[in-house]
Tab-separated table of C-alpha atoms and ligand atoms in Angstrom:
chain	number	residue	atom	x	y	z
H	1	UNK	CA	47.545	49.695	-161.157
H	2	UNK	CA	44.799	47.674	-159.725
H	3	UNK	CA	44.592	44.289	-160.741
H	4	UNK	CA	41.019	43.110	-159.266
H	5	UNK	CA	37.902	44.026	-159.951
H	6	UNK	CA	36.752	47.784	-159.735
H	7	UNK	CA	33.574	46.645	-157.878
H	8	UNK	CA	30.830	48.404	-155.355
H	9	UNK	CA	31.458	47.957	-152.012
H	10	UNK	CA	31.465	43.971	-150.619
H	11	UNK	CA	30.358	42.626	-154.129
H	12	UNK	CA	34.111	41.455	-155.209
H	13	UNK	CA	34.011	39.403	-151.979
H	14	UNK	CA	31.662	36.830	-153.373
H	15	UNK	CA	33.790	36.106	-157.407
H	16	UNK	CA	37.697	36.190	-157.475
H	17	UNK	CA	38.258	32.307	-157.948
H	18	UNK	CA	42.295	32.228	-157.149
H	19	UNK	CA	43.308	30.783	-153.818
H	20	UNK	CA	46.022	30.105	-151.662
H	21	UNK	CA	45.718	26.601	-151.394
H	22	UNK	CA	49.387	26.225	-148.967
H	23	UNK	CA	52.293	27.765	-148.285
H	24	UNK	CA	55.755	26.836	-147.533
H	25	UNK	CA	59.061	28.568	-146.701
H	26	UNK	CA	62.527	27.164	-146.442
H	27	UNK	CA	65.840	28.904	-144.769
H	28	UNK	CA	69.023	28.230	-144.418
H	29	UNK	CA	70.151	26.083	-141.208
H	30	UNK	CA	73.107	28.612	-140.313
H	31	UNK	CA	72.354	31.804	-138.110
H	32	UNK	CA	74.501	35.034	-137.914
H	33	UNK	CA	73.589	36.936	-134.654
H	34	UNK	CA	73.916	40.738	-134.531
H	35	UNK	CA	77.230	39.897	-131.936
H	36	UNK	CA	78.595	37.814	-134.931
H	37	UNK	CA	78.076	40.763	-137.277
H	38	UNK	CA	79.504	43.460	-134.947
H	39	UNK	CA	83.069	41.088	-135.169
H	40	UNK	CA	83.368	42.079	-138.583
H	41	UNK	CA	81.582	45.167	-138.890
H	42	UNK	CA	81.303	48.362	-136.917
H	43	UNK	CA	78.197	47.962	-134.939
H	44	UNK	CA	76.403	46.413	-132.163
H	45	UNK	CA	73.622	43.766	-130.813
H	46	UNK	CA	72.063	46.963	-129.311
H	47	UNK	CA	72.095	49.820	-132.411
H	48	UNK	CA	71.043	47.115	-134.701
H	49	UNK	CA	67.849	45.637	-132.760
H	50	UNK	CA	66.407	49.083	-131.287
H	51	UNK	CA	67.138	50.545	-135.220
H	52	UNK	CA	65.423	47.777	-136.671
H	53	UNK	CA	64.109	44.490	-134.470
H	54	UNK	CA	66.214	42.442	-135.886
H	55	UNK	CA	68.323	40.012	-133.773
H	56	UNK	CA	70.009	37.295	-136.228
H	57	UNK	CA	69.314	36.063	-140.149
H	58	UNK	CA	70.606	33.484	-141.665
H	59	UNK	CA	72.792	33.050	-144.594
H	60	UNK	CA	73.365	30.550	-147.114
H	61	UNK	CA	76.365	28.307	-147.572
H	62	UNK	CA	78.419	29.303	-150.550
H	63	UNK	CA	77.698	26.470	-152.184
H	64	UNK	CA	73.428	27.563	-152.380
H	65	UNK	CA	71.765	29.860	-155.245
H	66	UNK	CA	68.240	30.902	-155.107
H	67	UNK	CA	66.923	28.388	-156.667
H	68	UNK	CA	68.192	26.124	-153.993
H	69	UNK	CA	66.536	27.207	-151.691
H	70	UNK	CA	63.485	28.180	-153.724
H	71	UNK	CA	63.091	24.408	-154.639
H	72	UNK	CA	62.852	23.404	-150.834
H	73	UNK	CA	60.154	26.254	-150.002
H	74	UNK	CA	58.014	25.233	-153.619
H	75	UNK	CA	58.266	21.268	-152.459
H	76	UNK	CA	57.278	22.201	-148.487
H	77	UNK	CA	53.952	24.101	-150.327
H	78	UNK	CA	53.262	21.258	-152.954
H	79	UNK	CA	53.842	18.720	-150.227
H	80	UNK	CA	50.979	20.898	-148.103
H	81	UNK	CA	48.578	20.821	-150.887
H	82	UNK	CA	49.332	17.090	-151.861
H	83	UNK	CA	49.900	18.378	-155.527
H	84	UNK	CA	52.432	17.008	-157.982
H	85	UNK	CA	54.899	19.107	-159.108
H	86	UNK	CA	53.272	18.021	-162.280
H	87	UNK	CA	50.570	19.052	-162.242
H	88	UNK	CA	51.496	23.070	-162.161
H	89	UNK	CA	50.880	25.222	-164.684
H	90	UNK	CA	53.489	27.581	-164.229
H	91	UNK	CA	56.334	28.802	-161.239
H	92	UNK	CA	57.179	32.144	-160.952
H	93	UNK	CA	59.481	33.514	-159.194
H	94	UNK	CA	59.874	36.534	-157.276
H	95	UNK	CA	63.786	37.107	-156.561
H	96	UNK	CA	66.670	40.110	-156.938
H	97	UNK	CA	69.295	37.635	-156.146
H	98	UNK	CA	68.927	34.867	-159.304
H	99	UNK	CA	71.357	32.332	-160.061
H	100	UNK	CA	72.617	33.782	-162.626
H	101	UNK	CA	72.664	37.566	-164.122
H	102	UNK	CA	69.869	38.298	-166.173
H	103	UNK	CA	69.859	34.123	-168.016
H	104	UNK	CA	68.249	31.673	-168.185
H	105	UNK	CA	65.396	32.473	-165.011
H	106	UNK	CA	66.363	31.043	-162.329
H	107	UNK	CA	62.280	29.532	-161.991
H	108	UNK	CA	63.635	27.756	-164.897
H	109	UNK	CA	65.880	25.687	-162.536
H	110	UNK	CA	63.468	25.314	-159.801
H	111	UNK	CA	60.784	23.957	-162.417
H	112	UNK	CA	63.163	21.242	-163.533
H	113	UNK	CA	64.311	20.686	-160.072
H	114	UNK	CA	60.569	19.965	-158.885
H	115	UNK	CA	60.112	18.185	-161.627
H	116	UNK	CA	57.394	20.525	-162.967
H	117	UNK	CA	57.488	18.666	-166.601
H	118	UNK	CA	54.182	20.669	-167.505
H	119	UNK	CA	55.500	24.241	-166.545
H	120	UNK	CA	56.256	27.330	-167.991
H	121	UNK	CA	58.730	29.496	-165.653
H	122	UNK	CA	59.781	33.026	-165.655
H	123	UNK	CA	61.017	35.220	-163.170
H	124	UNK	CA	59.840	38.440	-161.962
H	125	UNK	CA	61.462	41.001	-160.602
H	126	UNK	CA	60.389	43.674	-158.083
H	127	UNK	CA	62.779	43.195	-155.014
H	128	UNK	CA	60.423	43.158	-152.037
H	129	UNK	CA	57.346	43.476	-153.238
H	130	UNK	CA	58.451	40.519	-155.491
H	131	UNK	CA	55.631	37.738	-153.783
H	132	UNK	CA	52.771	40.218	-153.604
H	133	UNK	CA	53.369	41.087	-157.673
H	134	UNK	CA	53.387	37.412	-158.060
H	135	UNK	CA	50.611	36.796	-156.096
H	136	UNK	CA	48.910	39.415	-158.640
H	137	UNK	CA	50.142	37.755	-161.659
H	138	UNK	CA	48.999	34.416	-160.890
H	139	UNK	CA	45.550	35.422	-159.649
H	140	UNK	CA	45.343	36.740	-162.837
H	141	UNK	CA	45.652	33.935	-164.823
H	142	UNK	CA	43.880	31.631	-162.823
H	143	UNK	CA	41.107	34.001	-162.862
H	144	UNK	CA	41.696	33.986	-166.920
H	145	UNK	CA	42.116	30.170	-166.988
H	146	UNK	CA	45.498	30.325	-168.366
H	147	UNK	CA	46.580	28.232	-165.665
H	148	UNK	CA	44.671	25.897	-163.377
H	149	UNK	CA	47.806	25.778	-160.753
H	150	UNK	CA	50.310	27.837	-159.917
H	151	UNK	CA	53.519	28.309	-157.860
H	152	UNK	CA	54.480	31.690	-156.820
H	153	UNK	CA	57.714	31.543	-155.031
H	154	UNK	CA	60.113	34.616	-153.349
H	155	UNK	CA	63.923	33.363	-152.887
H	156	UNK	CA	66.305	35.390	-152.031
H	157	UNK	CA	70.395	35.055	-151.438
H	158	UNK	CA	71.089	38.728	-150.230
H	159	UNK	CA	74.215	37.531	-148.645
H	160	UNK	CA	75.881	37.728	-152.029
H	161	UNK	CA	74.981	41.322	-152.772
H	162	UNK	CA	76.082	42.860	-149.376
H	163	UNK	CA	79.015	44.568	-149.462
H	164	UNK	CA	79.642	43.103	-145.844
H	165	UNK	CA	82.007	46.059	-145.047
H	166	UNK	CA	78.809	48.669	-145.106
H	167	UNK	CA	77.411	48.551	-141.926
H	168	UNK	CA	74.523	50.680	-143.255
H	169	UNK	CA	72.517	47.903	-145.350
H	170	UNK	CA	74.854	44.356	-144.139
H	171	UNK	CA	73.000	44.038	-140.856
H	172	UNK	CA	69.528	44.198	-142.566
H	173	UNK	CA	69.433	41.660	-144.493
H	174	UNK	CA	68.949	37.658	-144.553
H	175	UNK	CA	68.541	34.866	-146.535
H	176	UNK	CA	65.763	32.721	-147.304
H	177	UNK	CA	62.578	31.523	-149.306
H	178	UNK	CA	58.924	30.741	-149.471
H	179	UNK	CA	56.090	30.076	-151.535
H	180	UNK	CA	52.323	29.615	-152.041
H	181	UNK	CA	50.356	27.523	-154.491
H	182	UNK	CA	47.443	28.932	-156.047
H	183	UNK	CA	44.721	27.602	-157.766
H	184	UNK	CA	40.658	27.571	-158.521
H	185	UNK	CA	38.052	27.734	-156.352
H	186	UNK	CA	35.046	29.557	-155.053
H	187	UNK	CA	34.770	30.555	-151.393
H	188	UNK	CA	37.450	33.291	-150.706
H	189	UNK	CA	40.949	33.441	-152.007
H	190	UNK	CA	42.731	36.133	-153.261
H	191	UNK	CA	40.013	38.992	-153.656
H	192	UNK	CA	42.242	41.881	-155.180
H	193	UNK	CA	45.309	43.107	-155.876
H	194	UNK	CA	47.098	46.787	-155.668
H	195	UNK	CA	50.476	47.574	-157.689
H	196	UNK	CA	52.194	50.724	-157.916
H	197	UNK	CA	55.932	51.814	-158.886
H	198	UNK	CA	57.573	55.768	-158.222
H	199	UNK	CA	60.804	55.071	-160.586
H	200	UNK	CA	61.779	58.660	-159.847
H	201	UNK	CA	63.186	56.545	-156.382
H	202	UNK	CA	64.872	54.085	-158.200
H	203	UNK	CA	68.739	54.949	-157.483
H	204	UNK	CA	67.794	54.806	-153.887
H	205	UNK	CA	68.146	51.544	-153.570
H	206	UNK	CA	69.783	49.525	-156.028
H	207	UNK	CA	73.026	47.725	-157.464
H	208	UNK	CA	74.650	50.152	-159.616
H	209	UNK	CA	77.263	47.908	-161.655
H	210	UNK	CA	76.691	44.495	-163.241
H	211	UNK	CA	73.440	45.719	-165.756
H	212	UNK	CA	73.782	46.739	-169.561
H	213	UNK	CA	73.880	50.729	-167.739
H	214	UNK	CA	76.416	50.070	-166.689
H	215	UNK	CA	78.457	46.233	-167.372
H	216	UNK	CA	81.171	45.448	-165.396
H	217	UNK	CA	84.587	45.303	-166.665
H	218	UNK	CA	88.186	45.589	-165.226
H	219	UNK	CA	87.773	48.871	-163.828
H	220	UNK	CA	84.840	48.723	-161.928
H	221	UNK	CA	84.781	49.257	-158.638
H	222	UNK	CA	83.296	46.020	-156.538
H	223	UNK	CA	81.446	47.562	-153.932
H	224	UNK	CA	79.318	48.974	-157.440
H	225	UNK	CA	77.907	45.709	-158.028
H	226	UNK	CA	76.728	45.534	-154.149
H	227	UNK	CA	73.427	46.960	-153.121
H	228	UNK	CA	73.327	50.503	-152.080
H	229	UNK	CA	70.804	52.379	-150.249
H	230	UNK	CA	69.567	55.744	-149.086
H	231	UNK	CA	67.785	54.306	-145.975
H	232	UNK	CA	66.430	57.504	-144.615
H	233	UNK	CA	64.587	58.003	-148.109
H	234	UNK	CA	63.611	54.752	-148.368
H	235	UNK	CA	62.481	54.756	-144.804
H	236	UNK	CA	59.937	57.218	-145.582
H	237	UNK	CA	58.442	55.570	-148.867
H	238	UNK	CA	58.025	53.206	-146.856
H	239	UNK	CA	55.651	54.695	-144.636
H	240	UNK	CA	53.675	55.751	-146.667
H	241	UNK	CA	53.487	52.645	-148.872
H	242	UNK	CA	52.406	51.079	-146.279
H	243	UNK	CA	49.490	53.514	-145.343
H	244	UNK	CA	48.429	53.792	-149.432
H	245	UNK	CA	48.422	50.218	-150.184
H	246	UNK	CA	46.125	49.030	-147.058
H	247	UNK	CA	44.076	52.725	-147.650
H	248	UNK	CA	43.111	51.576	-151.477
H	249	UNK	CA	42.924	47.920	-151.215
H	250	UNK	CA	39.862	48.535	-147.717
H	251	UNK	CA	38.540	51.589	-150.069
H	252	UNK	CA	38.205	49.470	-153.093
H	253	UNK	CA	36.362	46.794	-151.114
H	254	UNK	CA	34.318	48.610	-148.691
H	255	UNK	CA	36.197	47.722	-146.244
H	256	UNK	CA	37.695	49.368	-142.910
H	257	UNK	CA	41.039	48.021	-140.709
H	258	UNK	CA	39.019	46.743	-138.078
H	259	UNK	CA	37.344	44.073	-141.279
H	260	UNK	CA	40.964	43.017	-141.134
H	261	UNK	CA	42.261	40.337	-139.361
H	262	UNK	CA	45.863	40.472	-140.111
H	263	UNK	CA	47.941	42.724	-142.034
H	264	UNK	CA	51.324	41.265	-143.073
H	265	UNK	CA	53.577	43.713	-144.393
H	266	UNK	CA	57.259	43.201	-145.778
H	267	UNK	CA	59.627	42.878	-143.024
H	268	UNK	CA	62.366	45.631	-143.296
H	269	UNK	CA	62.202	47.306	-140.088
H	270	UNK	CA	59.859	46.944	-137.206
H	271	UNK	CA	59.817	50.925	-136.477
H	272	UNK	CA	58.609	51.132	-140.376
H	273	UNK	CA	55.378	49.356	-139.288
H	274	UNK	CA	55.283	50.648	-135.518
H	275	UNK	CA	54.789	54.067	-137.436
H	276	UNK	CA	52.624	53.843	-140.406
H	277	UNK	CA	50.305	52.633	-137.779
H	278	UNK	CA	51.118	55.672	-135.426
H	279	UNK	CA	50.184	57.860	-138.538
H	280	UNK	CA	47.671	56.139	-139.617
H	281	UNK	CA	45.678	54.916	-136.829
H	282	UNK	CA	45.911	51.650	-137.238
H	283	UNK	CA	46.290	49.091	-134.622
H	284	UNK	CA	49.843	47.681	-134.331
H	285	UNK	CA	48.715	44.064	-132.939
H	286	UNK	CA	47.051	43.640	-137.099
H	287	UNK	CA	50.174	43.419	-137.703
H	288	UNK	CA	52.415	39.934	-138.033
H	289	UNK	CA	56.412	40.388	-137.395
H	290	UNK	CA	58.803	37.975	-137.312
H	291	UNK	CA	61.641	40.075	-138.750
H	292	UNK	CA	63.520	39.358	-135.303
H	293	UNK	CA	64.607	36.055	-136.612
H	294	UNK	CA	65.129	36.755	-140.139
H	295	UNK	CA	65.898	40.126	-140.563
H	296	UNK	CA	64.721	41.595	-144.255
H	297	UNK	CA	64.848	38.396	-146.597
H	298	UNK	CA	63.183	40.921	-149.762
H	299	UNK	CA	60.981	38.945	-151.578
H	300	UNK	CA	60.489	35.757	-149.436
H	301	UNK	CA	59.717	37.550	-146.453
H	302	UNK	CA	55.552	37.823	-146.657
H	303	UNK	CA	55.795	33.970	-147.906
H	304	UNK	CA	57.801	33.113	-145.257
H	305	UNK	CA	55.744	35.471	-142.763
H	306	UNK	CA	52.873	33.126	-144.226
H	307	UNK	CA	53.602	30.244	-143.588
H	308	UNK	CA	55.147	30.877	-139.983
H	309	UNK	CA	51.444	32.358	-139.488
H	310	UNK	CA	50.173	28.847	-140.772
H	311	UNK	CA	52.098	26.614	-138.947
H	312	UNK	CA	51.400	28.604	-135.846
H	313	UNK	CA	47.708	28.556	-136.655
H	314	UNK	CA	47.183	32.233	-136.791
H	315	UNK	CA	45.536	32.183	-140.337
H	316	UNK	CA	41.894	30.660	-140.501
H	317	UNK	CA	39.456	29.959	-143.012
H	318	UNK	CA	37.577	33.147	-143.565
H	319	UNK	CA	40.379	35.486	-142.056
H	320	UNK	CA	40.491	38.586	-144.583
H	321	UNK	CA	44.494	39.189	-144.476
H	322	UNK	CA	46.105	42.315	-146.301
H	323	UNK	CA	49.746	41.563	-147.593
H	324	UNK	CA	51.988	44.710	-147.956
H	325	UNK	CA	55.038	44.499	-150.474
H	326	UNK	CA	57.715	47.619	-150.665
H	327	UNK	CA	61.393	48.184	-151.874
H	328	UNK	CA	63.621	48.668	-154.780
H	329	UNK	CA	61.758	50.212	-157.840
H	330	UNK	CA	60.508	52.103	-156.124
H	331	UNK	CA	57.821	49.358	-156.252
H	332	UNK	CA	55.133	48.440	-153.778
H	333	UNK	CA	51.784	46.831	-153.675
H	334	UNK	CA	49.316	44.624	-151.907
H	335	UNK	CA	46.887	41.662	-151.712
H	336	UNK	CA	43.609	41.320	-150.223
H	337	UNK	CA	43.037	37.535	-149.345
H	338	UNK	CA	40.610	36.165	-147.670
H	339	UNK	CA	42.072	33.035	-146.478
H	340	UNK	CA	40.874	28.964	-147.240
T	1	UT7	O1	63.483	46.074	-148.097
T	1	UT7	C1	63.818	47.234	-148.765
T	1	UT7	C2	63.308	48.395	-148.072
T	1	UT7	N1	64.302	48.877	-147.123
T	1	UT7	C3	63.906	49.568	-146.102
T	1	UT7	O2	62.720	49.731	-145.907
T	1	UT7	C4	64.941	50.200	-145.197
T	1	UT7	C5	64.484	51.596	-144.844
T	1	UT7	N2	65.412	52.296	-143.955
T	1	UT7	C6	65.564	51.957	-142.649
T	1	UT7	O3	64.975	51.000	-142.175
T	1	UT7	C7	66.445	52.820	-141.773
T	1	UT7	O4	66.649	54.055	-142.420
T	1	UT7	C8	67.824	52.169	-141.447
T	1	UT7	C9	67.611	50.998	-140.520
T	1	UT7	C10	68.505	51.736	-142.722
T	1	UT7	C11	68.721	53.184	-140.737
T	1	UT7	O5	68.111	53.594	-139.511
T	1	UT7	P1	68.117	55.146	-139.092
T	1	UT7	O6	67.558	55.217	-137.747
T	1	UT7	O7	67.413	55.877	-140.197
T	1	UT7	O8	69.636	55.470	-139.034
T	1	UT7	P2	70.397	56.596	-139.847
T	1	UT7	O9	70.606	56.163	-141.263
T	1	UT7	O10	69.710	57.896	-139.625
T	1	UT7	O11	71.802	56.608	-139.112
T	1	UT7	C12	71.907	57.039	-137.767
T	1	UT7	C13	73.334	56.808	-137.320
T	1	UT7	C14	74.388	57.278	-138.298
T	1	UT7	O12	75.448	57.835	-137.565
T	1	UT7	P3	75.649	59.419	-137.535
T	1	UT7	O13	75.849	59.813	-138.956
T	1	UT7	O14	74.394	59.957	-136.935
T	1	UT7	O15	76.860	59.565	-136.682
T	1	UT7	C15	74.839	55.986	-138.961
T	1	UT7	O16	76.193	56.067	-139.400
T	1	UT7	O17	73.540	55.398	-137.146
T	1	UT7	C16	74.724	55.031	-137.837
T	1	UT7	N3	74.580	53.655	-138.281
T	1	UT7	C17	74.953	52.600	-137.564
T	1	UT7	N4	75.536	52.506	-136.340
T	1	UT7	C18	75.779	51.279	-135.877
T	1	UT7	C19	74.029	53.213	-139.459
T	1	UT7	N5	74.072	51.873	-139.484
T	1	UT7	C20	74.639	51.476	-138.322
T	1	UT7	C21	74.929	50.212	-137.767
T	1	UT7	N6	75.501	50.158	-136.555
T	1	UT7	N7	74.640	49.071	-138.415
């Protein structure tokens, strides 16, 4: 699916109207290093940060839901773009970790937490390409003029869905969240927008109890309802996400990499990136990581990849930046943004 305009080359440059007007991100205070993790689990500093790049995440207390942390990355972005959290339109939220299974939406906490009086709030769920579908959605209806502002956030507690005793998928994850605020205006923003799903994939990484396929009850197993994955197949989706989503989004605009300024894909594994840009030419320095710190936070880690970029003063007006979203679904996508 392609959610911009189908246009001749250069020409959609100059009319999508929805911008990234700030970002923010938010994580929890308390790090686990990879030596922490290897006292509980079978594995080491070394295996986990030549396997992946990552060196420590952090987890939430027990005490903090998504939308806890959520709330602090959405008031961080409002506070950038000195708009009241009355004034949005709508929050949605990007998350596979919500307060609570299935009802009400967690955004639904976070808008009354903000104090978003105005707001409608739903949810949306597509694991880590959660923020760039967002993004999508609410370019779409402030291109439409459904909505004049709003608040795409990713927020994610993965520390409750690890089974912690599977050294395969506990050391990749982390916890954390960001957000952007998006509104009108003319002068760049976000130009277009690629989404694509291969549900063949989908038992390759998911939680298979806790759903209506299959509800939990006194005999299921626990480590069910934990998050499973075939890494080596998801590895190589990956890949090749990577390669299609940047490949359509520069072919739709008439665009090549070196147009690009940055590229900021999902952070899952640094040797993911390192090689779609072996195989695909592409060079690696495009690319932002920060995955060291963080490890894979799912859908928070482009908005928190953002705003680490902004704060460091890596993104400037005019930049044309290429966001990369892949995971669970199999789902994957990307944004072209030219940045304000
Ligand atoms: O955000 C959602 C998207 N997720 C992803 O993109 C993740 C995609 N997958 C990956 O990034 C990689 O496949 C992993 C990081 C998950 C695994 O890396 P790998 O290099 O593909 O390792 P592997 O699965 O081929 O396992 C190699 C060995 C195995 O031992 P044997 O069977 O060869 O004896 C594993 O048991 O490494 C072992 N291993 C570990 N050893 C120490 C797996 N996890 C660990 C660990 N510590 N944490």
């Amino acid at each position: 699916m392609a959610t911009g305009r189908e246009t001749a080359s250069g020409s959609a440059l100059q009319r999508a109207s929805a911008q990234i007007v700030a970002v923010g991100a938010y994580v929890p205070p308390r790090v686990m290093t990879n030596d922490e993790l290897a006292q509980i689990v079978d594995t080491s500093d070394e295996w986990i940060y030549s396997h992946t790049g990552i060196k420590a995440r952090h987890v939430a207390a027990d005490d903090v839901a998504a939308s806890d942390l959520a709330v602090e990355a959405a008031r961080r972005a409002l506070d950038e773009a000195r708009i009241n959290p009355a004034d949005v339109d709508l929050v949605l939220l990007a998350t596979s970790t919500p307060d609570y299974p299935g009802l009400p939406a967690t955004a639904s906490i976070v808008q009354d937490h903000l104090g978003a009086e105005r707001a409608g709030a739903m949810d949306l769920v597509a694991a880590c390409s959660g923020f760039v579908y967002g993004l999508a959605t609410a370019s779409a209806f402030v291109d439409s003029g459904q909505a004049a502002t709003v608040l795409v956030v990713g927020a994610e507690v993965y520390s409750t869905i690890i089974n912690w005793a599977d050294r395969n998928t506990c050391v990749l994850f982390g916890d954390g969240a960001g957000a952007a605020v998006v509104r009108r205006g003319t002068g760049g923003g976000i130009r277009d927008s690629v989404l694509h799903s291969v549900g063949s994939g989908a038992a390759s990484l998911c939680r298979p109890a806790g759903g209506s396929r299959e509800p939990c009850n006194v005999a299921t197993d626990p480590d069910r309802t934990k998050l499973q994955m075939d890494g080596r197949q998801v590895y190589g989706f990956a890949v090749q996400a990577i390669i299609d989503t940047v490949e359509e989004l520069l072919r739709r605009n008439g665009l090549s990499i070196a147009d690009l300024d940055h590229v900021v894909a999902h952070q899952a594994n640094v040797r993911i990136i390192d090689a779609a840009c072996r195989r695909a030419g592409y060079p690696v320095e495009k690319f932002f990581k920060n995955i060291r710190e963080y490890a894979n936070t799912s859908a928070a880690s482009i908005p928190i990849a953002l705003s680490e970029m902004q704060t460091r003063g890596l993104l400037r007006p005019g930049h044309l930046v290429v966001t990369v979203g892949f995971g669970s679904g199999l789902a994957y996508g990307g944004n072209l943004i030219e940045w304000t």
